[in-house]
Short mmCIF file of C-alpha atoms in Angstrom, two decimals:
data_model
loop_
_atom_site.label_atom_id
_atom_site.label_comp_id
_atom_site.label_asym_id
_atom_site.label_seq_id
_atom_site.Cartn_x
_atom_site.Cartn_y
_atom_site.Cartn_z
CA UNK S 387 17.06 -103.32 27.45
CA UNK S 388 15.16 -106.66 27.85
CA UNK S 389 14.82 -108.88 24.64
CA UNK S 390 10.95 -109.23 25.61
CA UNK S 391 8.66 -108.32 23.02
CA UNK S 392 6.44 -105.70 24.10
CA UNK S 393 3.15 -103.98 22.84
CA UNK S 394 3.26 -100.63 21.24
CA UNK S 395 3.09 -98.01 23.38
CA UNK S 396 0.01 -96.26 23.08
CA UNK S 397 1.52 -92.69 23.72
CA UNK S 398 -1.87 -90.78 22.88
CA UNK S 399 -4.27 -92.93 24.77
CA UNK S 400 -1.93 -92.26 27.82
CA UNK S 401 -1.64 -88.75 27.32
CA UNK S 402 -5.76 -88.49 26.77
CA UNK S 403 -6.06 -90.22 30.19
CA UNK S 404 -3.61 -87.47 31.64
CA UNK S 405 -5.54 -84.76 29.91
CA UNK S 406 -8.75 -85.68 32.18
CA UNK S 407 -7.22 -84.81 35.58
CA UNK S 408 -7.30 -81.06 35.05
CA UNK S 409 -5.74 -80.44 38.38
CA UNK S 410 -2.29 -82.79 37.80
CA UNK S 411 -2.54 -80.98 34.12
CA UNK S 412 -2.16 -77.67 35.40
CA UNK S 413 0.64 -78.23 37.79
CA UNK S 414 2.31 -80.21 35.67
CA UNK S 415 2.07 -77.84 32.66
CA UNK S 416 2.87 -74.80 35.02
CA UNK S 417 5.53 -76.56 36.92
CA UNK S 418 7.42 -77.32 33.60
CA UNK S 419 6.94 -73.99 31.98
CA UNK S 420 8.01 -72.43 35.21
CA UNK S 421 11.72 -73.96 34.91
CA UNK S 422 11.55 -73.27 31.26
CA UNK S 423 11.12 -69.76 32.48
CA UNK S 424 14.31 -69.93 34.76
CA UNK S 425 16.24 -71.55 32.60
CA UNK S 426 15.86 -68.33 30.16
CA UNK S 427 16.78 -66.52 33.08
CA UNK S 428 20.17 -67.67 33.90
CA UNK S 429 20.43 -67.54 30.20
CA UNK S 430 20.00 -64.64 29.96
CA UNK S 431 22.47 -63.74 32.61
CA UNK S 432 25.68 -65.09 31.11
CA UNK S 433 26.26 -63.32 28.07
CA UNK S 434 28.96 -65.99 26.45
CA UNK S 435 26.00 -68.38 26.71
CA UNK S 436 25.78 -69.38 23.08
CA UNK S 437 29.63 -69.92 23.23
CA UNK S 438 29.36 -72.01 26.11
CA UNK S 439 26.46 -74.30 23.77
CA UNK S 440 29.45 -74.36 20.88
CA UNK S 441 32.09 -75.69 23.18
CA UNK S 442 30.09 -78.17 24.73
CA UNK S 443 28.50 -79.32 21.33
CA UNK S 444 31.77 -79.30 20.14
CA UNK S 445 33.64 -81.27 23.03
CA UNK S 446 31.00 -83.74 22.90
CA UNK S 447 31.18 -84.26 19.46
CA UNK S 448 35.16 -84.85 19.51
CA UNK S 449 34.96 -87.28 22.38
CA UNK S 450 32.51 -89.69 20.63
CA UNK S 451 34.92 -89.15 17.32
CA UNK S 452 37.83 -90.50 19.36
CA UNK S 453 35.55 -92.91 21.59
CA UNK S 454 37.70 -95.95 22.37
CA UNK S 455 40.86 -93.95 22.83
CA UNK S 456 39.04 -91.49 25.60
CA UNK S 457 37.58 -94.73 26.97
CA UNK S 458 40.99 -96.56 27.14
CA UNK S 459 42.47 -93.55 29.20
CA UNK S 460 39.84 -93.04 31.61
CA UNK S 461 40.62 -96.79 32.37
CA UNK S 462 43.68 -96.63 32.90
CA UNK S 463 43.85 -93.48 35.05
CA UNK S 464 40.91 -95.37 36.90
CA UNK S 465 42.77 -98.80 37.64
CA UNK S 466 46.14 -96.70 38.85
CA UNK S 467 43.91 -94.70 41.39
CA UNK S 468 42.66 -98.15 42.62
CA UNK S 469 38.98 -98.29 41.28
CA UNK S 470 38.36 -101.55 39.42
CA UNK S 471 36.46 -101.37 36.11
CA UNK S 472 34.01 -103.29 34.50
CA UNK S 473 32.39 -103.43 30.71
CA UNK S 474 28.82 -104.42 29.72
CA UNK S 475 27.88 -104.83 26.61
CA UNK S 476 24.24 -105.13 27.97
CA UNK S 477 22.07 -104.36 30.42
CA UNK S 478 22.46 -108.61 30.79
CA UNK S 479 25.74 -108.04 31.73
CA UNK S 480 25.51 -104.85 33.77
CA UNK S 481 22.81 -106.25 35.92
CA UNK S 482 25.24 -109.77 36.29
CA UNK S 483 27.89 -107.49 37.33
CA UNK S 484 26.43 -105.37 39.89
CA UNK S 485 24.64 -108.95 41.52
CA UNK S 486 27.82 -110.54 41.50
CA UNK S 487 30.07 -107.87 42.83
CA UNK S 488 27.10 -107.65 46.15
CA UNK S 489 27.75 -111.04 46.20
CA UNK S 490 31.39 -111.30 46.95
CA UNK S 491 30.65 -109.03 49.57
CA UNK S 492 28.10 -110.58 51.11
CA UNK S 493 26.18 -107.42 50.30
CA UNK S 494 22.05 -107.88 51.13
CA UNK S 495 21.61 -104.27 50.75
CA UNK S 496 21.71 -101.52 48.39
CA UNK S 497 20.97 -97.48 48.51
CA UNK S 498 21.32 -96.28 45.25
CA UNK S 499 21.48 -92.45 43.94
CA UNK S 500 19.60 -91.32 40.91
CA UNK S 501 20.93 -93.61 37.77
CA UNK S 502 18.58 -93.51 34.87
CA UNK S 503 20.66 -95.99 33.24
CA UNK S 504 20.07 -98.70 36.09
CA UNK S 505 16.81 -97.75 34.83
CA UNK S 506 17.14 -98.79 31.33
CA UNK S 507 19.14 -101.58 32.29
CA UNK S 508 16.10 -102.59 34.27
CA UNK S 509 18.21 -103.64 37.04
CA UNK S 510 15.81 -102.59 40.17
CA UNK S 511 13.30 -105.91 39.33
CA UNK S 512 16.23 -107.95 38.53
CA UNK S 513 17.78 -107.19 42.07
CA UNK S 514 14.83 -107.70 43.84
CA UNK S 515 14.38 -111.31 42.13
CA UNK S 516 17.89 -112.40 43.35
CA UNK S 517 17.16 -111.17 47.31
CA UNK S 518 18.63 -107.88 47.27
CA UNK S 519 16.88 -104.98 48.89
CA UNK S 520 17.63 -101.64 46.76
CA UNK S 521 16.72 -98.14 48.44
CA UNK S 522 16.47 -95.11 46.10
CA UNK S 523 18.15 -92.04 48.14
CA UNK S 524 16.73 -89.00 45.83
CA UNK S 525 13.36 -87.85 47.30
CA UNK S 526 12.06 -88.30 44.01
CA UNK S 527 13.30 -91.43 43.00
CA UNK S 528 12.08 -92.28 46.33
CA UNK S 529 8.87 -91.57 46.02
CA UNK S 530 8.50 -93.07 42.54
CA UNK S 531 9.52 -95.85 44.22
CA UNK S 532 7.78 -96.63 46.51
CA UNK S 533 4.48 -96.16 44.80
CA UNK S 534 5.65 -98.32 42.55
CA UNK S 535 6.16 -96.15 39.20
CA UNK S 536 8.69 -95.79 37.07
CA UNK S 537 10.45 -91.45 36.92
CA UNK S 538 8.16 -89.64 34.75
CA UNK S 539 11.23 -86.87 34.21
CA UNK S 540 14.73 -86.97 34.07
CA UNK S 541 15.51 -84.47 36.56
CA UNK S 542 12.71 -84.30 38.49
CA UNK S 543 11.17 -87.81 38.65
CA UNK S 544 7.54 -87.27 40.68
CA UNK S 545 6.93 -83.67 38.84
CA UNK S 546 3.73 -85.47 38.02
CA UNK S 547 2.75 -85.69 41.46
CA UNK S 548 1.01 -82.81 43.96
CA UNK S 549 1.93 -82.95 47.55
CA UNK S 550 -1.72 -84.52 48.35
CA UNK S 551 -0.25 -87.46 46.00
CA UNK S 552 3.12 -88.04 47.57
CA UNK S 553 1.74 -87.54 51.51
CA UNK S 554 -1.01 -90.19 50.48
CA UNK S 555 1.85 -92.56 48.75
CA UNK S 556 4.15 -91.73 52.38
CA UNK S 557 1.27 -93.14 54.55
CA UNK S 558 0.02 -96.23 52.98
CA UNK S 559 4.49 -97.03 52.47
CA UNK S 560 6.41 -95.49 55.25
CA UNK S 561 3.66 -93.94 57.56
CA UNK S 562 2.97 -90.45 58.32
CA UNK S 563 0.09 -88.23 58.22
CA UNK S 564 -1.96 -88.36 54.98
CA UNK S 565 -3.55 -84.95 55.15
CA UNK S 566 -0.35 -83.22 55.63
CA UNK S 567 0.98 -81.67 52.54
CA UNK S 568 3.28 -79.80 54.18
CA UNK S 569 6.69 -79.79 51.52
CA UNK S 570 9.39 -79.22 54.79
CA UNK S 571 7.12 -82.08 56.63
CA UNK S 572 7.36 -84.43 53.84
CA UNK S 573 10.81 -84.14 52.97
CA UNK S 574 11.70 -84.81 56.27
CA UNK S 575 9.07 -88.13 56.76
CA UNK S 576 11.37 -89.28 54.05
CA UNK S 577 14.75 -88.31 55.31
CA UNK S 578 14.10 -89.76 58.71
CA UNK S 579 12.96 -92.84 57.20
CA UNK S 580 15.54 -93.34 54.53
CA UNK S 581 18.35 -92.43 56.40
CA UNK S 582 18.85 -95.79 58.70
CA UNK S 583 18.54 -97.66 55.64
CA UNK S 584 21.52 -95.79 54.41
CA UNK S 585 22.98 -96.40 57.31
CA UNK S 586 23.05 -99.43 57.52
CA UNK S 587 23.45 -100.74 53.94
CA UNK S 588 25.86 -103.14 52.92
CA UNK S 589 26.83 -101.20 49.41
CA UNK S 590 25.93 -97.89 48.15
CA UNK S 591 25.90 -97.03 44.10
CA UNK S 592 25.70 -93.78 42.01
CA UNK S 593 25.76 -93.27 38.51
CA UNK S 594 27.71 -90.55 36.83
CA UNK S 595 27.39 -87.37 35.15
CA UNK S 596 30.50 -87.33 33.37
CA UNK S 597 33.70 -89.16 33.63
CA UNK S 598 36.96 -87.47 33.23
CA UNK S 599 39.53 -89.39 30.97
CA UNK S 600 42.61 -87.33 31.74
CA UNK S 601 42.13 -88.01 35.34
CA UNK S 602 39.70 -91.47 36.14
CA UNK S 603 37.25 -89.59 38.11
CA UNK S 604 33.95 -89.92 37.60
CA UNK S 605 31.25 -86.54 38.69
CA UNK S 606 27.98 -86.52 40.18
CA UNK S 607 25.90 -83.53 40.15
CA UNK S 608 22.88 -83.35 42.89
CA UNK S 609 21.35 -81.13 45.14
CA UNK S 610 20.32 -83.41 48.32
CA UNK S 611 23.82 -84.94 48.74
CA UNK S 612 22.04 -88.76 48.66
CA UNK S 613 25.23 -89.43 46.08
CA UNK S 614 27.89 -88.58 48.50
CA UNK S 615 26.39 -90.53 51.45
CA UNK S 616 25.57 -93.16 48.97
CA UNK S 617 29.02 -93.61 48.22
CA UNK S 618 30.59 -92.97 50.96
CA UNK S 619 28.55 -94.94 54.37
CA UNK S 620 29.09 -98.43 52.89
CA UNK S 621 32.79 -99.62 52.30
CA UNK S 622 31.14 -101.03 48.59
CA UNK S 623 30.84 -98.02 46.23
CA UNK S 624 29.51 -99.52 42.23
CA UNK S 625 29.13 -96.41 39.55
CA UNK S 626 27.19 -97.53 36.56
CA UNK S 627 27.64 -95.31 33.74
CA UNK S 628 27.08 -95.28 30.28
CA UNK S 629 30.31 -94.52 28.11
CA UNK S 630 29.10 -91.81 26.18
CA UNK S 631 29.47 -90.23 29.41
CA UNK S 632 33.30 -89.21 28.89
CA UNK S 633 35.01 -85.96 28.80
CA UNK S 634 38.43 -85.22 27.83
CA UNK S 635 39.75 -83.45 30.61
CA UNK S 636 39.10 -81.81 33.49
CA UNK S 637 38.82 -78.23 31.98
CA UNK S 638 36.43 -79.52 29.83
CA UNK S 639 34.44 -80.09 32.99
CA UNK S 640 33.60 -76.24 33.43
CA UNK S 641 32.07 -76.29 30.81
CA UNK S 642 29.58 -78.52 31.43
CA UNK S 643 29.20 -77.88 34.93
CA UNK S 644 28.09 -74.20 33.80
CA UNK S 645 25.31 -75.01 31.57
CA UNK S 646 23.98 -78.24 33.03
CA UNK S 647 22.11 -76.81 35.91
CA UNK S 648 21.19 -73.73 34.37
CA UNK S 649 19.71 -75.63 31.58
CA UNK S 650 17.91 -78.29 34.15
CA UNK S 651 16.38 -76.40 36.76
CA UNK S 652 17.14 -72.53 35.88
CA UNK S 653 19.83 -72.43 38.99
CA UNK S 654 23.23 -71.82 38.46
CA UNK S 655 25.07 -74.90 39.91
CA UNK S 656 24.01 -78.30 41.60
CA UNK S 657 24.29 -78.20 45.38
CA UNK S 658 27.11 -80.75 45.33
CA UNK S 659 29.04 -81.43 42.12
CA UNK S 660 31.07 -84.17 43.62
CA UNK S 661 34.68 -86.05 42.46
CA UNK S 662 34.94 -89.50 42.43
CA UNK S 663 38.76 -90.41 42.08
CA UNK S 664 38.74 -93.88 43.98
CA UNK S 665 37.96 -95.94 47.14
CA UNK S 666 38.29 -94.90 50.46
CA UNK S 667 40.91 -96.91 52.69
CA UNK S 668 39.57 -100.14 53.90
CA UNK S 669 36.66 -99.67 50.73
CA UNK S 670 36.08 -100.66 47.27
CA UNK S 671 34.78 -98.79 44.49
CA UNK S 672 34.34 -100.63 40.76
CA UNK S 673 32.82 -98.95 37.94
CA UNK S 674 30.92 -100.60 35.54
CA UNK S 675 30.77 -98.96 31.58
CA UNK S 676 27.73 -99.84 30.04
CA UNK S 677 27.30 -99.65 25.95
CA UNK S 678 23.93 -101.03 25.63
CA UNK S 679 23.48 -99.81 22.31
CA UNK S 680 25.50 -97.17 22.06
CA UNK S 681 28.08 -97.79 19.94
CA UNK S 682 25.23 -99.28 17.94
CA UNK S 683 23.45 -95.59 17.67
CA UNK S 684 26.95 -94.00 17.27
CA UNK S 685 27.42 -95.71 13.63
CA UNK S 686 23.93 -94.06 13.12
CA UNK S 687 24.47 -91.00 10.45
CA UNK S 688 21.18 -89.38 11.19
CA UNK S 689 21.32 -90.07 15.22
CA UNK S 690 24.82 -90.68 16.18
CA UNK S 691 24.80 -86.55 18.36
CA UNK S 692 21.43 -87.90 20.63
CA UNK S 693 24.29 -89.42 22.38
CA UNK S 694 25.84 -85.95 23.28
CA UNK S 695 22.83 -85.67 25.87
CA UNK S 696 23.19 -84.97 29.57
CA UNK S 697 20.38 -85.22 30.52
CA UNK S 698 19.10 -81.63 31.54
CA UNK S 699 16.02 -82.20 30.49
CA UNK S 700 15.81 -79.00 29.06
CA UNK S 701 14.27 -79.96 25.86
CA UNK S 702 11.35 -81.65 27.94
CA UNK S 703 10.24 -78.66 30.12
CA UNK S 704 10.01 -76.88 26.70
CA UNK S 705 8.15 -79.34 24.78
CA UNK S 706 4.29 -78.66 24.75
CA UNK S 707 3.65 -82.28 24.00
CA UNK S 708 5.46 -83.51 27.13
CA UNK S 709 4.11 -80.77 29.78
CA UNK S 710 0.17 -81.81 28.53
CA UNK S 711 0.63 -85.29 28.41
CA UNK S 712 2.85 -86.51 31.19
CA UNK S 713 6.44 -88.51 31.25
CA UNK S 714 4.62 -91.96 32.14
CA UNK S 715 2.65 -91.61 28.82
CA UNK S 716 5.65 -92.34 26.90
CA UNK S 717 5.63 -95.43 28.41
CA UNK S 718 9.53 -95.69 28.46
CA UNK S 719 12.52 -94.80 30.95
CA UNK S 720 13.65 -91.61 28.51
CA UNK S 721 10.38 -89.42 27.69
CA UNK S 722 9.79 -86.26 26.07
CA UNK S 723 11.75 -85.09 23.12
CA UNK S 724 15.08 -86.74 24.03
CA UNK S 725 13.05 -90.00 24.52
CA UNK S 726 11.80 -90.10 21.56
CA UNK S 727 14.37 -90.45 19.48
CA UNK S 728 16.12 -92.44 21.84
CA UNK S 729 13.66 -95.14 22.59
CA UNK S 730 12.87 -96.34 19.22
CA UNK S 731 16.74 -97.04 18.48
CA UNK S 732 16.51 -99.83 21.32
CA UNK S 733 12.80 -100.98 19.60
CA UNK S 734 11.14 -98.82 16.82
CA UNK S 735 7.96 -101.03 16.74
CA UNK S 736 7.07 -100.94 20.10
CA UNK S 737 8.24 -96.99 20.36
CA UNK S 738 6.53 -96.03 16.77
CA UNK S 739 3.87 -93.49 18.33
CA UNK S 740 7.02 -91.56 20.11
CA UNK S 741 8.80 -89.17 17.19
CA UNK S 742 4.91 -88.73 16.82
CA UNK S 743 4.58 -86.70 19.92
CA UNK S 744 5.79 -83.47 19.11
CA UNK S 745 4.45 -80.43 17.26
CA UNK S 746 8.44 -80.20 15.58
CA UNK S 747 8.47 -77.10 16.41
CA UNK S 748 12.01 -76.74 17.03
CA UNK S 749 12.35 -75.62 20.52
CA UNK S 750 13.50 -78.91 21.70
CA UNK S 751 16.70 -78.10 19.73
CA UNK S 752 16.82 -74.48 21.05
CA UNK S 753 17.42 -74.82 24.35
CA UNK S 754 19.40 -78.32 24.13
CA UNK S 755 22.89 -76.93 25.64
CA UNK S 756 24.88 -79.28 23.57
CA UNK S 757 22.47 -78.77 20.36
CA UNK S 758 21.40 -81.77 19.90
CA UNK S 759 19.00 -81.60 16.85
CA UNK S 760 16.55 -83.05 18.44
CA UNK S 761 13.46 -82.02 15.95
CA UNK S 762 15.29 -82.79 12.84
CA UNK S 763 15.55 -86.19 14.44
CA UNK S 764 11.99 -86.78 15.35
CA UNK S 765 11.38 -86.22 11.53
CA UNK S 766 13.60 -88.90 10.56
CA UNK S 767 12.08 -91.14 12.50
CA UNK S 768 8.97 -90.37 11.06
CA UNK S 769 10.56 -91.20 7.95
CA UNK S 770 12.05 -94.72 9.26
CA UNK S 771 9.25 -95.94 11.04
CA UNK S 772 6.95 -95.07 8.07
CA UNK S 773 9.31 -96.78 5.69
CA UNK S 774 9.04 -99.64 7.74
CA UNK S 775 5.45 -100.46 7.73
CA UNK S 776 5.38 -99.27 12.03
CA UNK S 777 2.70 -97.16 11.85
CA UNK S 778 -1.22 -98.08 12.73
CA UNK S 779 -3.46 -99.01 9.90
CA UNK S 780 -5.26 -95.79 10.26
CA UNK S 781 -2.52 -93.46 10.21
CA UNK S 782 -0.35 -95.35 7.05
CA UNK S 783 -4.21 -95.04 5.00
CA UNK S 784 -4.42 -91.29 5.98
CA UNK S 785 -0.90 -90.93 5.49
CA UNK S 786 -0.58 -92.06 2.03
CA UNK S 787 -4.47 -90.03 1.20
CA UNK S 788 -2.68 -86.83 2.27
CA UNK S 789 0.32 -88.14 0.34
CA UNK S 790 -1.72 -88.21 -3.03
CA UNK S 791 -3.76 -85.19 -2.23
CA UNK S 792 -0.99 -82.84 -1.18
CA UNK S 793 1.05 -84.42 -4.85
CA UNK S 794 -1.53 -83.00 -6.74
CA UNK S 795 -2.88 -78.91 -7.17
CA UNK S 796 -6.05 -79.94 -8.61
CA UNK S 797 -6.74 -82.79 -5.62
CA UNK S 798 -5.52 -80.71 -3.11
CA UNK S 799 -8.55 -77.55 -4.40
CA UNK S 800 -11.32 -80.07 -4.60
CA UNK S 801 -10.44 -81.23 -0.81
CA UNK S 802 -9.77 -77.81 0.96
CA UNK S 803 -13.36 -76.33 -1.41
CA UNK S 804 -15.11 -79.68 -0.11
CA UNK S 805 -13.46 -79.69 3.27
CA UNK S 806 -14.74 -75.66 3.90
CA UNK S 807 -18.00 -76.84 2.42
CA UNK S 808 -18.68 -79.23 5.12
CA UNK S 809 -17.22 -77.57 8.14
CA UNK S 810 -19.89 -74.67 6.88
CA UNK S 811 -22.57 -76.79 6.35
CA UNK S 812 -22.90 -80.03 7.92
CA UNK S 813 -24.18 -80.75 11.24
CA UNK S 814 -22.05 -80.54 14.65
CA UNK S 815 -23.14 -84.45 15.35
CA UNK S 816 -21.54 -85.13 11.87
CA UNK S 817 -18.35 -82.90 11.94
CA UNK S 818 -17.43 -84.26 15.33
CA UNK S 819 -17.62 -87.79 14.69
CA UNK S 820 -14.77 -90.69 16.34
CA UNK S 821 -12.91 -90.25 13.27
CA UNK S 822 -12.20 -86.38 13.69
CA UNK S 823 -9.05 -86.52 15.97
CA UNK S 824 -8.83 -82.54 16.14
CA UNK S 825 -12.39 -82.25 16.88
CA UNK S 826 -11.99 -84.49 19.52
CA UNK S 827 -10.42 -82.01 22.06
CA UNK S 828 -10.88 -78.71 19.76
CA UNK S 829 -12.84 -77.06 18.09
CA UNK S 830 -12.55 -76.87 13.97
CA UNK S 831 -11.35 -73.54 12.68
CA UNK S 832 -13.78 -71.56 10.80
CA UNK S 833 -13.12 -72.00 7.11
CA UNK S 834 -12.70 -69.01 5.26
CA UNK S 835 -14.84 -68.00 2.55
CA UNK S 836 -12.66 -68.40 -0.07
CA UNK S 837 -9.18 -70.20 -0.73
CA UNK S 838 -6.07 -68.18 -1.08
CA UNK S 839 -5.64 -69.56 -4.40
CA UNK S 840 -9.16 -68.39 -5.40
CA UNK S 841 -8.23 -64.95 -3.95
CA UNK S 842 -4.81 -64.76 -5.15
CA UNK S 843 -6.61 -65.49 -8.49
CA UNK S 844 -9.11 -63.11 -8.56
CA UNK S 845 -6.61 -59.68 -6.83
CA UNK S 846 -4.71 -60.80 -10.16
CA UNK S 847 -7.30 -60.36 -12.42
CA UNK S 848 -8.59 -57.14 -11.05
CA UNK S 849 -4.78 -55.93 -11.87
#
């Protein structure tokens, strides 16, 4: 993460713009739903699935309990298999890695896989400033980048785009026929394009899904196969990956490979799950293990098991927040409900409006395969960025109003009797003012005629 000092992200007034555009709403909302959908399906279709969540909760947790140990003997089995490995304690020293290692090898050129940590690392820009030409491979990576924009998902980065978006985007970048929306005719525009520049690059780089420790290897799960050609055309091959990625050993891998696509996209397995054990005769292959904050977040009591994630994105097609608002309104590389309480670890002040952005209803943490509790941590960051004096002027003064009503009965009855009062009687122009955020997309409920105190009250007395 970069040490600049940002302005708080406006999550709301992002997610109000994305509310206009009722046709990206729609698709986006239906899209995500839609893989929420198939997700239950293949659920529903493997009846040890809540065993499966156990075990890979469980595994998870043990290999961040034993951390350094796992990390120790994934080195080692790396180094004998002829990788070499690097450690970053930043994204500073990721990003100096990965320019320096191009530069020994005269490299000019990089195609890169999908890698949401380069993304956090920020290490696109930084590339570009030092001369070095990076190609994303995944189509929608790809397309992100070249309309300049940062993934708005973690699985599927340009889910907030329609096909008129991303053949428009194609013919003002690459060429090609703006009114063709055609999905087979735009996939290939963007194979034909990409694939010289794969080709002909000077190093190729991938990130990692999980590494192995009993064995070295690191795994890539994808469905286009733009890791395997990524690694494999140029004789430079860098993995960046972040070291809560480790797994014990390779049965553990099952595991994961079982629920991760089933959880992600509602199919049953990636197209390629591929194995990394080391470079190719006549190649290289380092990999670089990134902390950036980690170990930081796993001497955290209350959020240490956000780093058990991988990244399905699961809890993000769920969340009703995230579907109606958009990932770009989050204004950070993780959105949704795993952003949110991932974010404000690297910066609560400027990600304050994040744990925010959820109804905490819970079904974040219901489909999370590794059960994550993702809703019990949005609450207690609530707590911590409240405690810290993070939250707008206008939310701390309503906060601590409700705070005193809600601490006392005989408040709390003069507000609801006043507040049914006025949604009966005032005037709409009144009622629907700028400071009625509820009113401002909804409609008020209409009060009932009588508390349930009052009627509780009076059933009593009539025996």
């Amino acid at each position: 993460m970069s040490a600049k000092i940002h302005d708080p992200v406006d999550h709301a007034g992002a997610a109000a713009k994305f509310i206009t555009d009722e046709a990206h709403l729609t698709f986006h909302d239906t899209r995500l739903w839609e893989m929420r959908q198939k997700r239950d399906g293949q659920m529903h279709g493997v009846p040890e699935w809540q065993e499966l969540r156990d075990l890979a909760s469980a595994i998870k947790e043990h290999t961040l309990s034993r951390l350094p140990e796992y990390l120790e003997q994934f080195e080692a089995q790396a180094i004998a298999h002829g990788v070499q490995v690097h450690w970053a304690r930043d994204a500073a020293e990721h990003n100096a890695i990965v320019l320096r290692l191009l530069r020994e090898n005269n490299a000019k050129t990089l195609v890169k896989s999908k890698s949401m940590l380069t993304e956090e690392c920020e290490m696109a820009p930084f590339l570009e400033r030092h001369g070095i030409t990076l190609t994303e491979t995944d189509l929608g990576e790809r397309i992100q980048q070249l309309d300049n924009e940062s993934p708005s998902h973690i699985v599927v980065p340009s889910v907030h785009k329609l096909r008129a978006d991303v053949a428009r985007v194609f013919a003002k970048t690459i060429g090609g026929d703006p009114n063709n929306t055609d999905a087979t005719y735009l996939a290939e525009h963007c194979r034909v394009t990409t694939r010289p520049l794969m080709l002909d690059a000077d190093a190729g780089m991938t990130g990692a899904n999980f590494l192995v420790a009993e064995t070295g290897a690191v795994v890539v799960c994808t469905n286009e196969g733009n890791a395997d050609l990524s690694a494999n055309l140029p004789k430079l091959h860098i993995v960046s990956a972040g070291i809560e990625k480790l797994i014990p050993r390779q049965a553990d891998l099952g595991v994961f490979v079982r629920i991760l696509s089933r959880s992600a996209l509602g199919s049953p397995i990636t197209q390629y799950t591929s194995h990394f054990r080391g470079p190719r005769d006549g190649a290289q292959m380092h990999i670089i293990l990134v902390d950036n904050g980690r170990s930081k977040r796993l001497g955290q009591a209350e959020f240490w098991t956000s780093l058990k994630c991988i990244r399905c994105g699961a809890c993000m097609n769920t969340c009703p927040v995230y579907r109606r608002s958009g990932g770009l309104s989050y204004g950070a590389v993780y959105s949704g409900p795993i952003g949110a309480i991932i974010n404000p670890a690297y910066d609560p002040a400027r990600y304050a409006a994040l744990p925010f952005a959820s109804t905490l209803n819970g079904s974040c943490t219901a489909v999370c395969p590794v059960k994550i509790n993702i809703h019990e941590q949005l609450y207690a960051w609530r707590r911590i960025i409240a405690e810290g004096g993070l939250l707008p002027a206008q939310k701390a003064l309503a906060m601590r109003v409700a705070g005193a009503v809600l601490a006392s009965p005989t408040l709390y009855r003069l507000a609801t009797a006043a507040a049914r009062m006025a949604v009966r009687r005032l005037p709409r122009a009144l009622l629907y003012n700028r400071l009625n955020g509820w009113g401002r997309d909804r409609e008020l409920p209409t009060p009932p005629k009588e508390s349930f105190a009052a009627w509780h009250a009076r059933r009593k007395k009539a025996g």
